[in-house]
Short mmCIF file of C-alpha atoms and ligand atoms in Angstrom, two decimals:
data_model
loop_
_atom_site.label_atom_id
_atom_site.label_comp_id
_atom_site.label_asym_id
_atom_site.label_seq_id
_atom_site.Cartn_x
_atom_site.Cartn_y
_atom_site.Cartn_z
CA MET A 1 157.47 69.01 55.83
CA ILE A 2 160.94 68.41 57.22
CA ARG A 3 162.75 71.60 59.30
CA LEU A 4 166.10 72.03 57.24
CA PHE A 5 169.32 73.94 57.83
CA VAL A 6 172.09 74.44 56.59
CA ALA A 7 175.66 74.32 59.08
CA LEU A 8 179.33 73.92 59.38
CA ASP A 9 180.62 71.12 61.96
CA VAL A 10 182.14 71.46 64.93
CA THR A 11 185.79 69.40 65.46
CA GLU A 12 185.85 67.30 68.65
CA GLU A 13 189.09 69.23 69.58
CA ILE A 14 186.60 72.50 69.55
CA ARG A 15 183.33 70.63 70.91
CA GLN A 16 185.62 70.29 73.87
CA ARG A 17 186.40 73.58 74.10
CA LEU A 18 183.29 75.09 74.03
CA ALA A 19 181.82 72.55 76.06
CA GLY A 20 183.86 73.63 78.55
CA LEU A 21 182.36 77.08 78.62
CA SER A 22 179.06 75.35 79.76
CA GLY A 23 177.67 76.37 83.47
CA GLY A 24 177.31 79.11 85.28
CA VAL A 25 174.33 80.20 84.59
CA PRO A 26 171.16 78.96 86.50
CA GLY A 27 168.75 78.32 83.86
CA ALA A 28 170.52 78.01 80.95
CA ARG A 29 169.83 75.45 78.03
CA TRP A 30 173.41 74.63 77.09
CA MET A 31 173.42 72.28 74.04
CA ASP A 32 174.48 68.64 73.84
CA PRO A 33 178.34 69.32 72.98
CA ALA A 34 177.81 66.61 70.04
CA SER A 35 175.00 69.54 68.62
CA LEU A 36 177.55 71.99 68.56
CA HIS A 37 177.38 73.64 65.09
CA LEU A 38 177.91 77.24 63.25
CA THR A 39 174.72 77.65 61.29
CA LEU A 40 175.52 79.40 57.93
CA ARG A 41 171.73 79.29 56.29
CA PHE A 42 168.27 78.61 58.61
CA ILE A 43 166.30 77.25 55.83
CA GLY A 44 162.81 76.12 57.78
CA GLU A 45 159.98 73.94 57.17
CA VAL A 46 159.70 72.08 53.01
CA PRO A 47 157.96 69.57 51.70
CA GLU A 48 160.17 66.92 50.72
CA ASP A 49 160.64 66.56 47.29
CA GLN A 50 161.85 70.52 47.67
CA ALA A 51 164.65 68.64 50.18
CA PHE A 52 165.77 66.93 47.30
CA ASP A 53 166.43 70.16 45.21
CA ILE A 54 167.99 71.63 48.32
CA ASP A 55 170.34 68.54 48.64
CA GLU A 56 170.92 68.63 44.56
CA ALA A 57 171.76 72.81 45.09
CA LEU A 58 174.01 72.19 48.07
CA ALA A 59 175.95 69.71 46.25
CA GLY A 60 176.56 72.25 43.59
CA VAL A 61 178.14 74.26 45.98
CA ARG A 62 182.00 75.09 45.10
CA ALA A 63 184.33 76.86 47.57
CA PRO A 64 188.04 76.20 49.42
CA PRO A 65 188.22 74.51 52.33
CA PHE A 66 188.95 76.83 54.95
CA ALA A 67 190.34 77.41 58.19
CA LEU A 68 188.14 79.53 61.17
CA THR A 69 189.05 81.07 64.56
CA LEU A 70 186.55 81.34 67.00
CA ASP A 71 186.74 84.58 69.27
CA GLY A 72 184.73 85.82 72.54
CA VAL A 73 181.45 84.65 73.45
CA GLY A 74 178.22 87.05 73.15
CA VAL A 75 174.64 86.65 74.19
CA PHE A 76 171.61 87.56 71.58
CA GLY A 77 169.43 90.24 73.04
CA SER A 78 170.01 92.26 76.59
CA GLY A 79 168.85 92.12 80.26
CA ARG A 80 165.95 90.01 81.09
CA ARG A 81 164.98 88.96 76.97
CA ALA A 82 168.12 87.72 76.25
CA ARG A 83 168.07 84.48 74.51
CA VAL A 84 171.25 82.65 73.56
CA LEU A 85 174.38 82.73 74.21
CA TRP A 86 177.43 82.26 71.59
CA ALA A 87 180.78 81.93 70.37
CA GLY A 88 181.87 84.20 68.03
CA VAL A 89 183.74 83.84 65.20
CA GLU A 90 186.98 85.59 64.02
CA ARG A 91 186.15 87.51 60.95
CA ASN A 92 187.08 85.32 57.87
CA GLU A 93 186.16 85.82 54.16
CA ALA A 94 186.20 82.96 52.68
CA LEU A 95 183.11 81.63 55.10
CA ASN A 96 181.25 84.56 54.35
CA HIS A 97 182.02 84.18 51.03
CA LEU A 98 180.78 79.87 51.17
CA GLN A 99 178.06 81.92 52.98
CA ALA A 100 177.22 83.75 50.37
CA LYS A 101 177.66 80.93 47.66
CA VAL A 102 174.91 78.27 50.02
CA GLU A 103 172.88 81.69 49.74
CA SER A 104 172.52 81.78 45.95
CA ALA A 105 171.99 78.21 45.73
CA LEU A 106 168.99 78.40 47.35
CA VAL A 107 167.96 81.38 46.70
CA ARG A 108 168.42 79.45 42.90
CA CYS A 109 166.30 76.17 43.92
CA GLY A 110 163.57 78.61 44.93
CA LEU A 111 164.31 79.39 48.86
CA PRO A 112 162.78 83.04 49.70
CA ALA A 113 166.79 84.86 49.84
CA GLU A 114 167.43 85.32 54.13
CA GLU A 115 167.07 88.62 54.75
CA ARG A 116 169.15 89.27 58.14
CA LYS A 117 172.69 89.35 58.11
CA PHE A 118 174.87 86.54 58.10
CA SER A 119 175.69 86.51 62.30
CA PRO A 120 178.15 83.88 62.31
CA HIS A 121 178.28 82.37 66.03
CA VAL A 122 178.36 79.06 67.41
CA THR A 123 174.99 78.65 70.50
CA LEU A 124 176.15 77.41 73.54
CA ALA A 125 173.27 77.71 75.07
CA ARG A 126 170.11 78.95 75.20
CA LEU A 127 168.04 81.02 77.96
CA LYS A 128 164.77 82.36 79.26
CA ASP A 129 164.37 84.86 81.67
CA PRO A 130 168.05 84.72 83.04
CA PRO A 131 169.61 86.30 86.41
CA GLN A 132 170.99 89.63 84.33
CA ASP A 133 174.26 89.52 86.69
CA ARG A 134 175.13 86.51 86.11
CA VAL A 135 174.47 86.23 82.14
CA ALA A 136 177.00 89.51 82.59
CA ARG A 137 179.88 87.73 84.80
CA PHE A 138 179.38 84.91 82.27
CA LEU A 139 180.31 87.66 79.39
CA GLY A 140 182.80 88.98 81.65
CA GLU A 141 184.99 85.78 82.90
CA ARG A 142 185.01 84.12 79.03
CA GLY A 143 185.65 87.29 77.24
CA LEU A 144 189.21 86.35 76.25
CA PHE A 145 188.26 82.72 74.93
CA ARG A 146 189.69 81.77 71.86
CA ALA A 147 189.27 78.90 69.94
CA GLY A 148 191.06 76.85 66.55
CA PRO A 149 191.90 77.42 63.60
CA MET A 150 189.85 74.87 62.87
CA ALA A 151 190.12 73.60 59.33
CA VAL A 152 186.38 73.20 57.59
CA ASP A 153 186.49 71.58 54.96
CA HIS A 154 182.25 70.35 54.58
CA LEU A 155 178.81 71.53 54.90
CA THR A 156 175.89 69.31 56.43
CA LEU A 157 172.39 69.83 55.97
CA TYR A 158 170.56 69.06 58.85
CA ARG A 159 167.14 68.16 59.72
CA SER A 160 165.83 69.70 63.36
CA HIS A 161 163.10 67.56 64.63
CA LEU A 162 161.33 69.91 67.79
CA GLY A 163 160.72 68.08 70.62
CA ASN A 164 159.82 69.68 74.00
CA GLY A 165 163.08 69.16 75.48
CA GLY A 166 164.70 71.07 72.91
CA SER A 167 165.70 70.57 69.13
CA VAL A 168 167.12 67.00 68.18
CA TYR A 169 169.33 67.78 64.67
CA GLU A 170 169.97 64.77 62.20
CA ALA A 171 172.50 65.25 60.21
CA LEU A 172 171.74 64.42 56.60
CA ARG A 173 174.51 64.93 54.50
CA ALA A 174 178.05 66.67 54.01
CA TYR A 175 178.92 67.90 50.88
CA PRO A 176 183.34 67.99 50.88
CA LEU A 177 184.22 71.61 50.07
CA GLY A 178 187.53 71.79 47.28
CA ARG A 179 186.44 68.94 45.01
CA GLU A 180 186.50 70.05 41.44
CA PRO A 181 183.83 69.68 39.47
O1 LIG B 201 173.03 77.68 65.22
P1 LIG B 201 171.47 78.37 65.00
O2 LIG B 201 171.52 77.85 67.47
O3 LIG B 201 172.20 79.89 66.41
O4 LIG B 201 168.22 79.40 66.71
C1 LIG B 201 168.24 78.34 65.41
C2 LIG B 201 169.41 78.07 65.27
O5 LIG B 201 169.88 78.47 65.51
C3 LIG B 201 167.74 78.57 63.67
O6 LIG B 201 168.21 77.70 62.74
C4 LIG B 201 169.34 77.26 64.28
C5 LIG B 201 168.86 75.21 63.45
O7 LIG B 201 167.65 75.03 64.48
N1 LIG B 201 166.28 79.26 63.76
C6 LIG B 201 165.32 78.82 64.32
N2 LIG B 201 164.24 79.18 63.36
C7 LIG B 201 164.71 80.30 63.52
C8 LIG B 201 164.01 81.17 61.81
N3 LIG B 201 163.32 81.31 61.74
C9 LIG B 201 166.31 79.82 62.97
N4 LIG B 201 167.11 81.24 62.35
C10 LIG B 201 166.24 81.82 61.20
N5 LIG B 201 165.08 82.08 61.00
#
């Protein structure tokens, strides 16, 4: 079985801006800047032969390239159960369109539909029982964060290797946007 997800890569310029946000929350596990990404669809564990179908399905996604802007920071979970610090994404119809195309391509190749609403973000850090005042201060101080626009011209299929020190992400294949069939 292999654990897969589909994401947009972050350009070097934006990577550096996001890396500049790290720090200030004791116990937070900050993402390695090289691993920053925007998940479009978590796939999960699939048998390797199904990965071939997924690859083919993603290669068939037709959508134009576009640009996106990162806007603000936030947290999933609240209080002591805050789990993830993230950078948000300005409302973007092209992004929603692409996500919907990826979703329908994956459902067509046999994966169960994603039940959760798409809430685009770039994970900055994972938290475990963080000091609430420090999370609040982080959000307050970084609330005006903006970066971009960033050009999006491909999707990437990632493999996630679970490990003790956190997951390691391996880019398996990139799929350019904007090709003619
Ligand atoms: O891109 P981020 O870091 O927000 O949290 C996992 C990570 O999200 C998420 O998929 C991304 C790549 O691992 N993820 C992990 N398990 C998940 C699940 N069961 C999940 N997303 C949805 N359902």
